[in-house]
Short mmCIF file of C-alpha atoms and ligand atoms in Angstrom, two decimals:
data_model
loop_
_atom_site.label_atom_id
_atom_site.label_comp_id
_atom_site.label_asym_id
_atom_site.label_seq_id
_atom_site.Cartn_x
_atom_site.Cartn_y
_atom_site.Cartn_z
CA UNK L 8 23.77 -15.59 0.28
CA UNK L 9 23.09 -11.67 0.61
CA UNK L 10 19.92 -10.07 0.64
CA UNK L 11 19.16 -6.59 -0.18
CA UNK L 12 21.30 -4.49 0.50
CA UNK L 13 21.46 -0.59 -1.07
CA UNK L 14 24.47 1.91 -0.69
CA UNK L 15 23.05 2.70 2.62
CA UNK L 16 23.24 -0.67 4.37
CA UNK L 17 19.21 -0.64 4.41
CA UNK L 18 18.25 -3.99 4.10
CA UNK L 19 14.70 -4.39 2.27
CA UNK L 20 13.08 -7.65 3.77
CA UNK L 21 9.26 -6.25 2.87
CA UNK L 22 8.20 -7.31 -0.37
CA UNK L 23 4.98 -5.62 -1.73
CA UNK L 24 3.89 -7.13 -5.12
CA UNK L 25 1.35 -5.59 -7.30
CA UNK L 26 -0.71 -7.95 -9.08
CA UNK L 27 -3.01 -6.03 -11.41
CA UNK L 28 -2.79 -1.64 -12.20
CA UNK L 29 -6.77 -2.46 -12.41
CA UNK L 30 -8.94 -0.85 -10.26
CA UNK L 31 -12.66 -0.71 -9.42
CA UNK L 32 -12.90 2.57 -7.52
CA UNK L 33 -11.22 6.11 -8.93
CA UNK L 34 -10.30 7.04 -6.12
CA UNK L 35 -9.57 11.06 -6.88
CA UNK L 36 -6.50 11.44 -5.86
CA UNK L 37 -5.36 8.19 -7.22
CA UNK L 38 -6.73 7.73 -10.61
CA UNK L 39 -9.11 10.39 -13.29
CA UNK L 40 -12.93 9.46 -13.66
CA UNK L 41 -12.34 8.00 -16.99
CA UNK L 42 -9.72 5.51 -15.43
CA UNK L 43 -6.43 4.51 -16.85
CA UNK L 44 -4.40 3.22 -20.28
CA UNK L 45 -4.06 -0.19 -17.99
CA UNK L 46 -1.28 -2.74 -18.82
CA UNK L 47 -1.18 -4.76 -22.01
CA UNK L 48 -2.57 -8.31 -20.98
CA UNK L 49 1.15 -9.35 -21.99
CA UNK L 50 2.92 -8.09 -19.80
CA UNK L 51 1.03 -9.10 -16.54
CA UNK L 52 3.14 -11.06 -14.75
CA UNK L 53 1.46 -14.84 -14.86
CA UNK L 54 0.15 -16.28 -11.49
CA UNK L 55 3.15 -18.69 -12.35
CA UNK L 56 6.03 -15.74 -12.58
CA UNK L 57 4.58 -14.05 -10.03
CA UNK L 58 5.44 -16.94 -7.55
CA UNK L 59 8.50 -17.73 -9.12
CA UNK L 60 10.08 -13.86 -8.49
CA UNK L 61 8.02 -13.95 -4.55
CA UNK L 62 9.80 -17.62 -4.53
CA UNK L 63 13.41 -15.63 -5.06
CA UNK L 64 12.24 -13.33 -2.72
CA UNK L 65 11.29 -15.25 0.00
CA UNK L 66 14.08 -18.14 -0.88
CA UNK L 67 17.30 -16.47 -1.80
CA UNK L 68 16.66 -12.40 -0.96
CA UNK L 69 16.06 -12.82 2.76
CA UNK L 70 12.31 -11.40 2.08
CA UNK L 71 10.48 -11.92 5.47
CA UNK L 72 7.10 -10.43 4.62
CA UNK L 73 4.54 -10.61 1.40
CA UNK L 74 2.49 -7.51 1.11
CA UNK L 75 0.08 -8.34 -2.19
CA UNK L 76 -1.29 -4.56 -3.33
CA UNK L 77 -1.90 -3.45 -6.34
CA UNK L 78 -4.16 -1.19 -8.50
CA UNK L 79 -7.43 -4.05 -6.39
CA UNK L 80 -5.50 -7.64 -6.10
CA UNK L 81 -9.21 -8.80 -5.07
CA UNK L 82 -10.27 -7.78 -9.01
CA UNK L 83 -6.77 -10.72 -9.88
CA UNK L 84 -8.52 -14.11 -10.41
CA UNK L 85 -5.71 -15.99 -8.91
CA UNK L 86 -5.05 -14.19 -5.43
CA UNK L 87 -6.86 -16.73 -3.35
CA UNK L 88 -3.66 -19.38 -5.79
CA UNK L 89 -1.02 -16.82 -5.06
CA UNK L 90 -1.92 -16.45 -1.46
CA UNK L 91 -1.90 -20.16 -1.49
CA UNK L 92 1.45 -20.95 -2.58
CA UNK L 93 3.50 -18.01 -0.94
CA UNK L 94 2.03 -19.94 2.64
CA UNK L 95 3.80 -22.95 0.91
CA UNK L 96 7.37 -21.07 0.85
CA UNK L 97 10.28 -21.93 2.84
CA UNK L 98 10.65 -19.79 5.33
CA UNK L 99 7.35 -19.06 5.55
CA UNK L 100 6.63 -15.77 4.53
CA UNK L 101 4.03 -13.48 7.09
CA UNK L 102 1.19 -12.60 4.14
CA UNK L 103 -0.84 -9.26 3.52
CA UNK L 104 -3.28 -7.89 1.86
CA UNK L 105 -4.38 -4.19 0.53
CA UNK L 106 -7.12 -3.89 -0.76
CA UNK L 107 -10.60 -1.73 -1.29
CA UNK L 108 -12.01 -4.52 0.72
CA UNK L 109 -14.98 -4.74 -2.50
CA UNK L 110 -16.08 -8.25 -2.52
CA UNK L 111 -13.88 -9.04 0.35
CA UNK L 112 -16.73 -10.10 2.20
CA UNK L 113 -17.43 -12.79 -0.19
CA UNK L 114 -13.37 -14.05 -0.13
CA UNK L 115 -12.32 -12.94 3.35
CA UNK L 116 -13.25 -16.75 4.63
CA UNK L 117 -10.86 -18.09 1.57
CA UNK L 118 -7.99 -16.22 1.80
CA UNK L 119 -7.44 -17.39 5.33
CA UNK L 120 -7.83 -20.84 4.32
CA UNK L 121 -5.21 -20.78 1.81
CA UNK L 122 -3.12 -18.35 4.67
CA UNK L 123 -3.70 -14.35 4.47
CA UNK L 124 -2.60 -13.52 7.67
CA UNK L 125 -3.77 -9.96 7.96
CA UNK L 126 -5.39 -6.95 5.36
CA UNK L 127 -5.39 -3.47 5.25
CA UNK L 128 -8.48 -1.83 4.32
CA UNK L 129 -8.61 1.71 2.59
CA UNK L 130 -11.84 3.69 4.18
CA UNK L 131 -11.50 7.33 3.98
CA UNK L 132 -14.64 8.05 5.43
CA UNK L 133 -17.99 6.35 6.43
CA UNK L 134 -20.65 8.84 4.75
CA UNK L 135 -21.75 7.36 1.89
CA UNK L 136 -21.98 10.82 0.00
CA UNK L 137 -18.15 11.82 1.28
CA UNK L 138 -17.38 8.17 -0.07
CA UNK L 139 -18.96 8.27 -3.28
CA UNK L 140 -17.55 12.10 -3.78
CA UNK L 141 -13.86 10.67 -3.40
CA UNK L 142 -14.11 7.42 -5.01
CA UNK L 143 -16.83 7.74 -7.52
CA UNK L 144 -18.08 4.86 -7.00
CA UNK L 145 -21.94 4.35 -4.26
CA UNK L 146 -20.03 1.23 -2.68
CA UNK L 147 -19.62 2.29 0.61
CA UNK L 148 -21.35 -0.53 1.97
CA UNK L 149 -19.79 -3.35 0.63
CA UNK L 150 -16.32 -2.03 2.21
CA UNK L 151 -18.27 -2.09 5.32
CA UNK L 152 -19.38 -5.70 4.70
CA UNK L 153 -15.32 -6.62 3.39
CA UNK L 154 -14.27 -5.16 6.85
CA UNK L 155 -16.63 -7.69 8.69
CA UNK L 156 -15.96 -10.39 6.38
CA UNK L 157 -11.90 -9.91 7.07
CA UNK L 158 -12.59 -9.56 11.21
CA UNK L 159 -15.32 -12.85 10.99
CA UNK L 160 -12.39 -14.76 8.87
CA UNK L 161 -9.87 -14.29 11.82
CA UNK L 162 -7.46 -11.34 9.17
CA UNK L 163 -6.58 -9.77 11.98
CA UNK L 164 -5.91 -7.26 13.62
CA UNK L 165 -7.70 -5.56 10.61
CA UNK L 166 -6.23 -2.00 9.16
CA UNK L 167 -7.76 0.70 8.30
CA UNK L 168 -5.79 3.52 5.64
CA UNK L 169 -7.30 6.65 5.18
CA UNK L 170 -5.77 10.02 3.43
CA UNK L 171 -7.63 12.64 4.21
CA UNK L 172 -7.96 15.69 1.47
CA UNK L 173 -8.82 19.33 2.30
CA UNK L 174 -12.45 20.49 2.66
CA UNK L 175 -13.48 16.47 1.40
CA UNK L 176 -13.15 14.40 4.66
CA UNK L 177 -10.25 16.15 6.94
CA UNK L 178 -13.22 17.07 9.56
CA UNK L 179 -14.11 13.87 9.82
CA UNK L 180 -10.71 12.36 10.65
CA UNK L 181 -12.07 11.99 14.64
CA UNK L 182 -15.70 10.43 13.32
CA UNK L 183 -13.87 8.07 11.14
CA UNK L 184 -11.35 7.42 14.46
CA UNK L 185 -14.12 6.72 16.59
CA UNK L 186 -16.33 4.39 14.24
CA UNK L 187 -12.90 2.64 14.07
CA UNK L 188 -12.53 1.89 17.65
CA UNK L 189 -16.06 0.70 17.77
CA UNK L 190 -15.40 -1.95 15.53
CA UNK L 191 -12.20 -2.86 16.66
CA UNK L 192 -9.95 -2.26 13.67
CA UNK L 193 -6.72 -0.65 14.03
CA UNK L 194 -7.09 2.98 11.51
CA UNK L 195 -3.81 4.93 10.04
CA UNK L 196 -4.32 8.07 8.50
CA UNK L 197 -1.93 8.35 5.21
CA UNK L 198 -0.45 11.78 4.75
CA UNK L 199 -1.42 12.06 0.51
CA UNK L 200 1.30 11.69 -1.47
CA UNK L 201 2.49 13.40 -5.19
CA UNK L 202 1.04 9.86 -6.88
CA UNK L 203 -1.61 10.51 -8.62
CA UNK L 204 -2.28 10.18 -12.46
CA UNK L 205 -3.23 13.09 -13.09
CA UNK L 206 -0.52 15.43 -11.27
CA UNK L 207 -3.20 17.08 -9.01
CA UNK L 208 -1.00 16.87 -5.39
CA UNK L 209 0.29 20.31 -4.02
CA UNK L 210 2.26 20.65 -1.24
CA UNK L 211 0.71 23.78 0.00
CA UNK L 212 -2.72 22.07 -0.09
CA UNK L 213 -2.30 18.83 1.27
CA UNK L 214 -3.03 17.94 4.81
CA UNK L 215 -0.51 17.37 7.01
CA UNK L 216 0.18 14.87 10.08
CA UNK L 217 0.14 18.11 12.33
CA UNK L 218 -2.80 18.86 11.24
CA UNK L 219 -4.87 15.66 11.26
CA UNK L 220 -2.96 15.63 15.34
CA UNK L 221 -4.30 18.55 15.91
CA UNK L 222 -8.26 17.47 15.19
CA UNK L 223 -7.98 14.18 16.50
CA UNK L 224 -6.48 16.12 19.82
CA UNK L 225 -9.54 18.04 19.80
CA UNK L 226 -11.67 15.11 20.88
CA UNK L 227 -9.23 12.41 22.27
CA UNK L 228 -6.01 12.07 24.23
CA UNK L 229 -3.38 11.09 22.49
CA UNK L 230 0.08 9.87 23.84
CA UNK L 231 2.84 7.42 21.94
CA UNK L 232 2.48 4.17 21.51
CA UNK L 233 4.75 2.23 23.61
CA UNK L 234 5.72 -0.45 21.22
CA UNK L 235 8.80 0.43 18.81
CA UNK L 236 8.43 1.90 15.77
CA UNK L 237 10.72 -0.14 13.75
CA UNK L 238 10.93 -0.31 10.48
CA UNK L 239 6.93 0.02 10.21
CA UNK L 240 5.74 3.53 8.84
CA UNK L 241 2.90 4.59 10.73
CA UNK L 242 3.72 6.83 14.57
CA UNK L 243 0.96 5.42 16.42
CA UNK L 244 -0.96 6.75 19.59
CA UNK L 245 -3.06 5.16 22.19
CA UNK L 246 -6.14 6.29 22.47
CA UNK L 247 -7.53 7.88 25.53
CA UNK L 248 -4.67 6.13 27.13
CA UNK L 249 -5.45 2.94 25.67
CA UNK L 250 -5.63 0.10 24.40
CA UNK L 251 -6.79 1.31 20.67
CA UNK L 252 -4.32 2.86 19.29
CA UNK L 253 -4.32 5.36 15.84
CA UNK L 254 -0.75 5.92 13.70
CA UNK L 255 -0.20 8.66 11.54
CA UNK L 256 2.33 7.63 8.26
CA UNK L 257 4.09 11.12 7.90
CA UNK L 258 5.12 9.61 4.72
CA UNK L 259 5.61 13.72 3.45
CA UNK L 260 5.92 16.24 6.20
CA UNK L 261 8.58 13.42 8.05
CA UNK L 262 9.86 11.11 6.12
CA UNK L 263 11.09 7.76 7.49
CA UNK L 264 13.60 6.68 4.30
CA UNK L 265 16.35 5.74 6.52
CA UNK L 266 14.43 2.99 8.59
CA UNK L 267 12.82 1.69 4.44
CA UNK L 268 12.98 -2.10 4.32
CA UNK L 269 10.58 -1.96 1.27
CA UNK L 270 10.87 -3.07 -2.41
CA UNK L 271 8.15 -3.08 -5.03
CA UNK L 272 7.06 -5.33 -7.78
CA UNK L 273 4.74 -4.53 -10.49
CA UNK L 274 2.02 -6.08 -11.91
CA UNK L 275 4.36 -6.45 -15.53
CA UNK L 276 7.66 -7.81 -13.39
CA UNK L 277 9.93 -4.30 -13.15
CA UNK L 278 11.95 -4.07 -9.74
CA UNK L 279 11.27 -0.78 -8.37
CA UNK L 280 13.54 -0.07 -5.26
CA UNK L 281 11.57 3.20 -3.87
CA UNK L 282 7.48 3.83 -4.55
CA UNK L 283 9.41 7.54 -5.50
CA UNK L 284 12.32 5.50 -8.29
CA UNK L 285 12.63 7.21 -11.26
CA UNK L 286 14.60 3.99 -12.35
CA UNK L 287 13.00 0.05 -12.32
CA UNK L 288 14.47 -3.03 -12.95
CA UNK L 289 13.06 -5.45 -15.33
CA UNK L 290 12.73 -8.96 -14.49
CA UNK L 291 9.98 -10.06 -16.72
CA UNK L 292 11.49 -9.89 -19.75
CA UNK L 293 14.85 -11.51 -18.30
CA UNK L 294 12.27 -14.56 -17.01
CA UNK L 295 11.28 -14.49 -20.46
CA UNK L 296 14.00 -14.86 -22.27
CA UNK L 297 15.38 -18.25 -19.48
CA UNK L 298 16.87 -16.46 -16.61
CA UNK L 299 17.85 -18.60 -13.81
CA UNK L 300 16.67 -18.09 -10.85
CA UNK L 301 20.48 -17.49 -9.65
CA UNK L 302 20.36 -14.77 -12.59
CA UNK L 303 17.18 -13.22 -11.66
CA UNK L 304 18.30 -12.78 -8.32
CA UNK L 305 21.76 -11.01 -8.75
CA UNK L 306 19.31 -8.38 -10.79
CA UNK L 307 17.22 -7.55 -7.65
CA UNK L 308 19.69 -7.43 -5.62
CA UNK L 309 21.60 -4.54 -8.28
CA UNK L 310 18.92 -3.45 -8.73
CA UNK L 311 18.55 -2.17 -4.39
CA UNK L 312 22.32 -0.70 -4.93
CA UNK L 313 20.83 2.47 -6.71
CA UNK L 314 17.89 2.91 -4.03
CA UNK L 315 18.12 6.38 -2.66
CA UNK L 316 18.67 7.90 0.09
CA UNK L 317 15.28 9.82 0.47
CA UNK L 318 12.17 10.47 -1.53
CA UNK L 319 13.15 14.04 -1.85
CA UNK L 320 9.58 15.60 -2.10
CA UNK L 321 10.64 18.43 -0.29
CA UNK L 322 13.48 18.91 -2.46
CA UNK L 323 13.23 21.87 -5.51
CA UNK L 324 14.16 18.96 -7.42
CA UNK L 325 11.55 16.44 -7.40
CA UNK L 326 10.31 15.16 -10.03
CA UNK L 327 6.69 12.30 -9.65
CA UNK L 328 7.10 8.86 -10.50
CA UNK L 329 6.16 8.18 -14.49
CA UNK L 330 3.93 5.79 -12.84
CA UNK L 331 0.86 6.68 -10.95
CA UNK L 332 0.64 4.72 -7.08
CA UNK L 333 -2.30 2.24 -8.89
CA UNK L 334 0.38 1.05 -11.29
CA UNK L 335 3.81 0.55 -8.69
CA UNK L 336 1.76 -0.78 -5.87
CA UNK L 337 0.25 1.19 -2.64
N1 SAM M 412 -6.16 -0.75 -4.41
C1 SAM M 412 -5.95 -1.67 -3.14
C2 SAM M 412 -6.85 -0.07 -1.82
O1 SAM M 412 -7.65 0.30 -2.30
O2 SAM M 412 -6.41 -0.75 -0.33
C3 SAM M 412 -4.52 -1.42 -2.84
C4 SAM M 412 -4.10 -0.15 -3.98
S1 SAM M 412 -4.52 1.90 -3.37
C5 SAM M 412 -2.95 2.38 -4.35
C6 SAM M 412 -3.52 0.85 -1.75
C7 SAM M 412 -3.54 2.25 -1.16
O3 SAM M 412 -2.82 3.89 -1.67
C8 SAM M 412 -4.72 3.18 -0.69
O4 SAM M 412 -5.17 3.11 0.71
C9 SAM M 412 -4.80 4.22 -1.04
O5 SAM M 412 -5.56 5.50 -0.18
C10 SAM M 412 -3.26 5.05 -0.73
N2 SAM M 412 -3.43 5.90 -2.25
C11 SAM M 412 -3.63 5.94 -2.89
N3 SAM M 412 -3.49 7.03 -4.04
C12 SAM M 412 -2.44 7.93 -2.71
C13 SAM M 412 -1.74 9.05 -2.82
N4 SAM M 412 -1.37 10.09 -3.91
N5 SAM M 412 -1.26 9.28 -1.45
C14 SAM M 412 -1.15 8.57 -0.91
N6 SAM M 412 -2.12 7.48 -0.98
C15 SAM M 412 -2.67 7.66 -1.60
#
């Protein structure tokens, strides 16, 4: 039985599943202060529907890694149960979670017990005033508690994702790295991408990976880490001779689309073959119209065939996807 092969020979084995488009933060580079028009409840996949589609991906389509995201996946009530049912699948996939960390202190142990392997926690600053400026919420302490809770529950290595914004937190990159190293967390800087609901992203003002390196090199010695990068988006560097590392995900300035092994399922049951895809394939309607597992698997395979060679952010013809990151699943 064939897997998720695209027209350029890439095979998707890493599934990102958005469990909700809702979030309890309002990061300025992601969504407006007032939030967004959330998906109508009846269009959001039920827990059983999520588990059924993930099961097809794992059993029939060769998916080996499942990452739950959103919106904010911790606001999804059925999360622990969904993780547990995913962990029971054969072959058992790697299971991870991308979260803003709010409430993670309370749920980390239950998630680990259910079978969650790892977490990526998004944190752009360790200064509370900058945290408020970026997220529009005064919740830094909750995020820090969530990180500590994840480490205590054995969800290691705990990874931290940070986006740098010019004039807001870009000069704080070294202090964030130092703090993460002290805490034993693996930090990755992600270039800001044109995926915000407000369409405020600008190529000429975004903070590039090159600038991030330059700023970090003022305080640290960075050398390419030895482990092979493979299809991982982050370029890894040993910090001050190691063993600590820092990653930089240069999605815009050094795209890694040629090695992409990802596919996405939105909270309302649409397959997206790329973050920047302009088309989606509707598995929810097919599933609710009683499609069989084999039919859903076929639809999913077909959806991959249209995957473009690259996201084309730097092309003059580039069009930002109509859904923002929070609705696609970051
Ligand atoms: N709520 C969860 C979280 O905060 O991790 C999961 C969803 S969030 C959309 C996933 C990641 O996408 C976060 O690390 C966030 O910083 C990042 N993100 C959101 N908008 C982005 C953008 N325009 N460019 C780059 N990263 C972005």
